XYZ file of C-alpha atoms in Angstrom:
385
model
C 7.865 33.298 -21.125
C 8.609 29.861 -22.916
C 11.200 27.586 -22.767
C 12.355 24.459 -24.735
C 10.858 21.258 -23.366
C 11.858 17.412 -24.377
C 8.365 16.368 -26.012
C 9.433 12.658 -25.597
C 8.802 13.146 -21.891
C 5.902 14.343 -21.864
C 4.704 11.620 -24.178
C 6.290 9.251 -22.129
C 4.380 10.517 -18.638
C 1.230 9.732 -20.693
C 1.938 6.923 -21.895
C 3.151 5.695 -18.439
C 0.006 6.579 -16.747
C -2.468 5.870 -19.570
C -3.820 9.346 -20.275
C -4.802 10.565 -23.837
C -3.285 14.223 -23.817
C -6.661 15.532 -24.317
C -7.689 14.392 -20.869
C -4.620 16.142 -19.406
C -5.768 19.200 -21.174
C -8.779 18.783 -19.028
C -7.091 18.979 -15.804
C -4.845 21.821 -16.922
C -7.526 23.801 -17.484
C -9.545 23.786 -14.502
C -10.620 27.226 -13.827
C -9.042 29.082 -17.092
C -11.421 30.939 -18.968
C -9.659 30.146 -21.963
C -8.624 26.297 -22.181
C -5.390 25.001 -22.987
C -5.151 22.358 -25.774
C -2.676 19.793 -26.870
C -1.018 22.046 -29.963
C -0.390 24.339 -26.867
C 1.847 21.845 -24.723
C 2.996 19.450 -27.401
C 5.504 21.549 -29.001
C 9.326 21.931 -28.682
C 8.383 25.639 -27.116
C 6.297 25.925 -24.378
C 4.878 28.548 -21.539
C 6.289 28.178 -18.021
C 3.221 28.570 -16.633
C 1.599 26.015 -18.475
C 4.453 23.403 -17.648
C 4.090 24.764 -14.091
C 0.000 23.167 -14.716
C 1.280 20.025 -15.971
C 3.837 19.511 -13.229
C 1.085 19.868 -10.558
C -0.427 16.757 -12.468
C 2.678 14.386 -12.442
C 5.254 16.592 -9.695
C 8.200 15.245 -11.397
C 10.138 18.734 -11.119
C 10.116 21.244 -13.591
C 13.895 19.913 -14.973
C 12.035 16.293 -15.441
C 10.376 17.912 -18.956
C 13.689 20.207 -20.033
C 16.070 17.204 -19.545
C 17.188 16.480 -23.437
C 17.538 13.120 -22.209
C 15.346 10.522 -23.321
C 13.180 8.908 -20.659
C 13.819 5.054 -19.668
C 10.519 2.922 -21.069
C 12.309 -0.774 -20.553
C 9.832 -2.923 -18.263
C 12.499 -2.421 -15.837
C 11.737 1.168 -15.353
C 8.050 0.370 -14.667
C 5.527 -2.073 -13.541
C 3.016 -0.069 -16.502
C 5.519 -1.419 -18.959
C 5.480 -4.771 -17.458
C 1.993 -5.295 -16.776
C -1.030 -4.183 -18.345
C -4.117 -5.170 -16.199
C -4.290 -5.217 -12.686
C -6.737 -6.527 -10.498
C -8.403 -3.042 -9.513
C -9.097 -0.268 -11.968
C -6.385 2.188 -10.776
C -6.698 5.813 -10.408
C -4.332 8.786 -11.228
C -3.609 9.205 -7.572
C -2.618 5.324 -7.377
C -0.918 5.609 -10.757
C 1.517 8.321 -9.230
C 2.010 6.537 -5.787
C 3.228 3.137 -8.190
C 5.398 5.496 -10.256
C 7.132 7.045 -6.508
C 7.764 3.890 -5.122
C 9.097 2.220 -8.725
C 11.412 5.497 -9.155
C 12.743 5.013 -4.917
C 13.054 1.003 -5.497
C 15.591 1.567 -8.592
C 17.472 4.252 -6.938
C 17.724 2.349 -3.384
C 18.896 -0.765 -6.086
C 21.892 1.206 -7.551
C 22.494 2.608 -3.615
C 23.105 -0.937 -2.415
C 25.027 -1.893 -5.441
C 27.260 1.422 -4.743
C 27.448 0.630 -1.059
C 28.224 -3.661 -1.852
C 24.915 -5.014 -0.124
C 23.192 -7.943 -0.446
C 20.091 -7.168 -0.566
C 18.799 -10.039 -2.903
C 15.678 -12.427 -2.756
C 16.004 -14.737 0.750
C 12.978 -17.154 -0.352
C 12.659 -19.572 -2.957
C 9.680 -19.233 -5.421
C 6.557 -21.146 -4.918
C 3.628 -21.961 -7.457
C 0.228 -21.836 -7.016
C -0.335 -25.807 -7.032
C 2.086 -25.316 -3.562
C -0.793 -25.758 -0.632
C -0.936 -22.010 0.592
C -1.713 -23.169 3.804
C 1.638 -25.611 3.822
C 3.634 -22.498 2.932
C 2.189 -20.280 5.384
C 3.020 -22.643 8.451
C 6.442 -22.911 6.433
C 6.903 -19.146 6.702
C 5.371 -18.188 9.612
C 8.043 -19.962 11.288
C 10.705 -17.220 10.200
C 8.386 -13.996 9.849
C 5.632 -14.043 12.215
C 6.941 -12.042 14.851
C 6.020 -12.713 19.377
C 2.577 -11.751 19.103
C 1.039 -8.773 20.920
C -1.897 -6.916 21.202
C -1.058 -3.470 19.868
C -2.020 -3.593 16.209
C 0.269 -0.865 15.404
C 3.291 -2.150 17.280
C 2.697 -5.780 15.602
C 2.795 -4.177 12.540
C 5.703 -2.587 12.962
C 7.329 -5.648 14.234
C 5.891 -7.670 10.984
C 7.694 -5.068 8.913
C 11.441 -5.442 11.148
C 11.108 -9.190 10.279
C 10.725 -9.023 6.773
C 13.760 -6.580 6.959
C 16.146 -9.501 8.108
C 14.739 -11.465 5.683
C 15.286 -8.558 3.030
C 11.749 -7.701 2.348
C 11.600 -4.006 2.095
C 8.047 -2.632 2.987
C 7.066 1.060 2.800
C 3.792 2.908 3.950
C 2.604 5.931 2.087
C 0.402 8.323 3.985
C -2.166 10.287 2.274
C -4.042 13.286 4.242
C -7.297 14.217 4.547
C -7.061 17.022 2.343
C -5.623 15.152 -0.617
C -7.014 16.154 -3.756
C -7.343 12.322 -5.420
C -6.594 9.927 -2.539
C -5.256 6.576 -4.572
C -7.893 4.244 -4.766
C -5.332 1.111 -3.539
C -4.524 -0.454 -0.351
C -0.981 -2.200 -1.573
C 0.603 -3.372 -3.802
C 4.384 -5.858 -4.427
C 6.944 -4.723 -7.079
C 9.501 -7.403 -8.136
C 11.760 -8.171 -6.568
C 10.974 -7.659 -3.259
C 9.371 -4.471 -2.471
C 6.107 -4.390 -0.746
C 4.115 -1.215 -0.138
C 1.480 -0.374 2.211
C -1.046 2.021 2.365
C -1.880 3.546 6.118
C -5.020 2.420 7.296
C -4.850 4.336 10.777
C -8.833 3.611 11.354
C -7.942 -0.265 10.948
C -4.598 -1.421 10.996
C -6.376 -5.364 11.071
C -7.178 -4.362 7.063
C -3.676 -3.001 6.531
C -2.565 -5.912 8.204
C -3.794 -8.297 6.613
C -2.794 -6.541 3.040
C 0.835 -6.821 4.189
C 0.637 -10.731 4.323
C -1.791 -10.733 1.562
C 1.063 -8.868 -0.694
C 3.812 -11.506 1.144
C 1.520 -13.989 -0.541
C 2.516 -11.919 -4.055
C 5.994 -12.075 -3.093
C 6.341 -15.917 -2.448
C 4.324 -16.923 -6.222
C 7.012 -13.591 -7.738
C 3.834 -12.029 -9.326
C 3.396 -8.548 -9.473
C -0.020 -6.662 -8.502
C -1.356 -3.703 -7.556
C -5.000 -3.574 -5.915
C -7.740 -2.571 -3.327
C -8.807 -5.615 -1.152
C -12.656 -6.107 -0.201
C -13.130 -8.698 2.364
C -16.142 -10.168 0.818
C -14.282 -10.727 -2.078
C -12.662 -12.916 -0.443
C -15.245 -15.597 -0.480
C -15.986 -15.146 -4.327
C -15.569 -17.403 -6.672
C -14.459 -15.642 -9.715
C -11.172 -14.243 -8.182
C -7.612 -15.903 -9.870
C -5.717 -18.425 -8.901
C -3.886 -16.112 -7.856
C -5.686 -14.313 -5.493
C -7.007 -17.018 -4.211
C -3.972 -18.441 -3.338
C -2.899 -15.283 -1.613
C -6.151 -14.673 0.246
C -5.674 -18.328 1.561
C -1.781 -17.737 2.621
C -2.967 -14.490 4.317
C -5.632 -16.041 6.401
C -3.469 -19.412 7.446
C -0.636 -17.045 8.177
C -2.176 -14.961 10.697
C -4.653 -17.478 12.000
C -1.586 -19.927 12.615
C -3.682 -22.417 14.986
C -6.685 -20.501 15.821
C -7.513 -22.092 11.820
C -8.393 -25.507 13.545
C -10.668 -23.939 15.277
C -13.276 -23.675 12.227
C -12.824 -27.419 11.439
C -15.649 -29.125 12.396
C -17.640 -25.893 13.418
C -20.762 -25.908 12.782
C -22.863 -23.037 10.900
C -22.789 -20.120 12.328
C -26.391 -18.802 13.144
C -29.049 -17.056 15.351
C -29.495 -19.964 17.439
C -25.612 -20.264 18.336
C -25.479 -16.198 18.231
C -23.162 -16.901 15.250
C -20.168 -17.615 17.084
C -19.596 -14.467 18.481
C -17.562 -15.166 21.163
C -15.037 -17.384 19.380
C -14.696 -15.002 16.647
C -14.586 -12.314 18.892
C -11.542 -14.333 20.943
C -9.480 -15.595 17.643
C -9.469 -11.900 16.359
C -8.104 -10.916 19.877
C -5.141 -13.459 19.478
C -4.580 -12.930 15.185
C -5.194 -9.418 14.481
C -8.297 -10.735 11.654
C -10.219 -8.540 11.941
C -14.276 -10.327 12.592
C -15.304 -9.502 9.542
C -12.674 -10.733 8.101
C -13.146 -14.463 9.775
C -16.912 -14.273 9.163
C -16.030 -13.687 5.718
C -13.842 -17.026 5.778
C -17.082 -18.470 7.339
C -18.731 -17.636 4.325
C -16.039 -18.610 2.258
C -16.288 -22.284 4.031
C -20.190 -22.098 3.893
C -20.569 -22.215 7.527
C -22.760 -19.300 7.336
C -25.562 -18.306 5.037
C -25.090 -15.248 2.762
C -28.248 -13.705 4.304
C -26.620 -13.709 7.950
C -23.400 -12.305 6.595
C -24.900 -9.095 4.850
C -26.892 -8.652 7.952
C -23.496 -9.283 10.227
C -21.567 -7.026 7.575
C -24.372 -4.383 8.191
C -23.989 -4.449 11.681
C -20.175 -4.056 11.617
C -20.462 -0.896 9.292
C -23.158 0.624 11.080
C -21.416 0.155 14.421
C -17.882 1.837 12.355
C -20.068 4.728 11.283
C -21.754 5.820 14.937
C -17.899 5.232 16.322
C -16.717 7.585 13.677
C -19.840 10.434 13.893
C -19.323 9.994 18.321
C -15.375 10.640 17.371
C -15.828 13.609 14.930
C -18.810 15.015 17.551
C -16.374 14.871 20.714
C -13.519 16.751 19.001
C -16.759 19.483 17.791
C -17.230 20.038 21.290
C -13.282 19.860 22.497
C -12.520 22.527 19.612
C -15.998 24.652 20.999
C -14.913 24.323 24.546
C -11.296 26.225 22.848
C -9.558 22.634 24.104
C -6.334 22.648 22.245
C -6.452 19.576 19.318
C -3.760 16.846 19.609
C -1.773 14.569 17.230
C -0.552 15.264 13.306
C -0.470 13.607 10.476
C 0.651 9.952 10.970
C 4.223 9.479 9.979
C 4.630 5.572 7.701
C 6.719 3.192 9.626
C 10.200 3.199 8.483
C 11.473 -0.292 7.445
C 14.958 -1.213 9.299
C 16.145 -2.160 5.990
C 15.826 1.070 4.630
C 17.433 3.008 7.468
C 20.315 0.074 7.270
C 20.688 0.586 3.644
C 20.981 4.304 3.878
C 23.254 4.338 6.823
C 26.164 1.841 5.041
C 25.489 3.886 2.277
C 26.090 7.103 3.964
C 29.450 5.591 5.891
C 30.757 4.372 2.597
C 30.632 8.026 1.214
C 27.786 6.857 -1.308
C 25.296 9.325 -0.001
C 26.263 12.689 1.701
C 24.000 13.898 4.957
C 21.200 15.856 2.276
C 20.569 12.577 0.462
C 20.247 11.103 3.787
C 17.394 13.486 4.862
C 15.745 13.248 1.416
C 15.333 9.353 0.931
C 14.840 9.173 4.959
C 12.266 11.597 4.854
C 13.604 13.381 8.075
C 14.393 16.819 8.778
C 18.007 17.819 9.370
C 17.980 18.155 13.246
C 16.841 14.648 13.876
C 19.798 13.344 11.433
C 21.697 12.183 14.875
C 19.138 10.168 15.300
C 20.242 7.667 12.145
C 23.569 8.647 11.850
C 26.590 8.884 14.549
């Protein structure tokens, strides 16, 4: 059976995620004895079952490619049309996390316009010749929330100040079983949408992305990328990145930063400063790699002694990880029931507030609400009264 599709669509899904049709031929093709090509799915006609294939690509929704309705390509619709490079080389799964979030941030835009919020930028714009570490004390002051120790519960309190200060921040949360896991860790779409990926092994990293994307935020300049702690001490990132890595660091360490003036370098002899970095990680949530890293960065420790340091760490991850994945061997052997789920992303205040007012002024009916909320039905009390 065929049915008449809107070509321009499909055109403008490759375009928007930078794929030559004969690559998506490729991946509709995967275990079909006789391969589609491109004269098969760019024409006005065209099988179900191979739009089916291509929808399993993109999941836009079978009525996405039958809509007559020519697509939106202004730069407003996308951060593809407003930005050509980006600092990591981004995969399909990335590509269609960007394109989820863009889509939710234009439709929560024309919500809040419906419903008469404010939800406009609450900070000025600052340059990069603006001392990062200046404007992190500056900002610290109305975002860095009373510290405690529970990474996850900081973070979540991170993300409820940035709501009052109209910073909307998301988490996406990719499973184990995901085909193509997006190769990104976060990324900031103007004007003031920050998104997260979960890092439930090490909410330190994810973290320290959060502020690192704030730093985006403040200097108004889009990015999407992965962040590698030692490339934090390079000297070939932008003045950009630079900049942020630098806010990022003084934001977190607030004080515990004087503690590396006048340090001296970290090595065998003074067991590396172990036990301070050990104690400012405790009390900032950097994570030690992340402040030996800034010791490198400061040369107060040789390159050698970070790589073996950095060796250590990993190795140290790795036997935590195999001991984890051994005990719940023997728990599942034993017939011991296994516990938890999938993690569930934090919800940001401002999102719940913005679909709430929305929902009371008769913008959005109780289905909407349990689509952009994510929630099932029977926990709908739970939001709205």
């Amino acid at each position: 059976m065929k049915v008449e599709q809107n070509i321009s669509r499909l055109n403008h899904l490759l375009g928007l995620y930078n794929l030559q049709v004969e690559e998506l031929c490729n991946m509709i093709s995967e275990g079909l004895k006789t391969p589609i090509n491109k004269e098969d799915i760019l024409t006005s006609e065209i099988k179900i079952s191979h739009l089916k294939r291509i929808d399993k690509v993109f999941n836009k929704g079978l009525h996405f490619y039958l809509d007559p309705k020519s697509p939106e390509t202004s730069k407003e619709a996308s951060i593809f049309f407003r930005k050509e490079n980006f600092n990591s080389e981004l995969n399909l799964g990335a590509k269609k996390i960007v394109n989820h979030f863009e889509e939710f941030k234009i439709s929560l835009s024309a919500i809040s316009k419906l419903a008469e919020l404010n939800v406009g930028r609450a900070f000025p714009v600052y340059k990069i010749t603006d001392d990062p570490t200046l404007v992190a004390k500056e900002i610290r002051k109305q975002l860095y929330p009373v510290f405690t120790p529970d990474l996850k519960s900081f973070l979540k309190a991170l993300i409820s100040k940035f709501a009052e200060h109209t910073i909307l921040v998301f988490e996406f949360v990719e499973t184990w079983n995901k085909k193509e896991k997006a190769n990104i860790d976060g990324f900031f779409l103007n004007p003031n949408v920050i998104v997260l990926k979960r890092q439930q092994l090490s909410f330190r990293r994810e973290i320290f992305t959060l502020i690192h994307e704030l730093g985006h935020f403040l200097l108004n300049e889009e990015e999407i990328e992965k962040l590698d702690y030692e490339s934090l001490a390079q000297n070939n990132l932008s003045a950009i990145e630079r900049w942020c890595n630098d806010f990022s660091f003084s934001f977190l360490a607030g004080d515990y930063a004087d503690f590396f003036k006048g340090l001296e370098k970290a090595e065998p002899k003074n067991d590396y400063h172990f036990e301070l970095i050990e104690g400012i990680s405790k009390h900032t949530h950097l994570s030690k790699i992340a402040l030996f890293t800034r010791l490198l960065y400061q040369n107060k420790i040789s390159k050698i002694n970070y790589n073996k340091i950095k060796t250590d760490f990993d190795s140290q991850f790795k036997t935590r990880q195999e001991e984890i994945k051994k005990n719940r061997g023997l728990e599942k052997e034993r017939g011991i029931k296994q516990r938890g789920s999938s993690p569930q992303p934090i919800k940001s205040p401002l999102l719940i507030s913005t679909i709430q007012t929305a929902f009371y002024e008769g913008v959005l009916n109780e289905y909407e609400v349990c689509k952009r909320l994510n929630i099932k039905p029977e926990k709908l009390d739970k939001y709205i009264q």
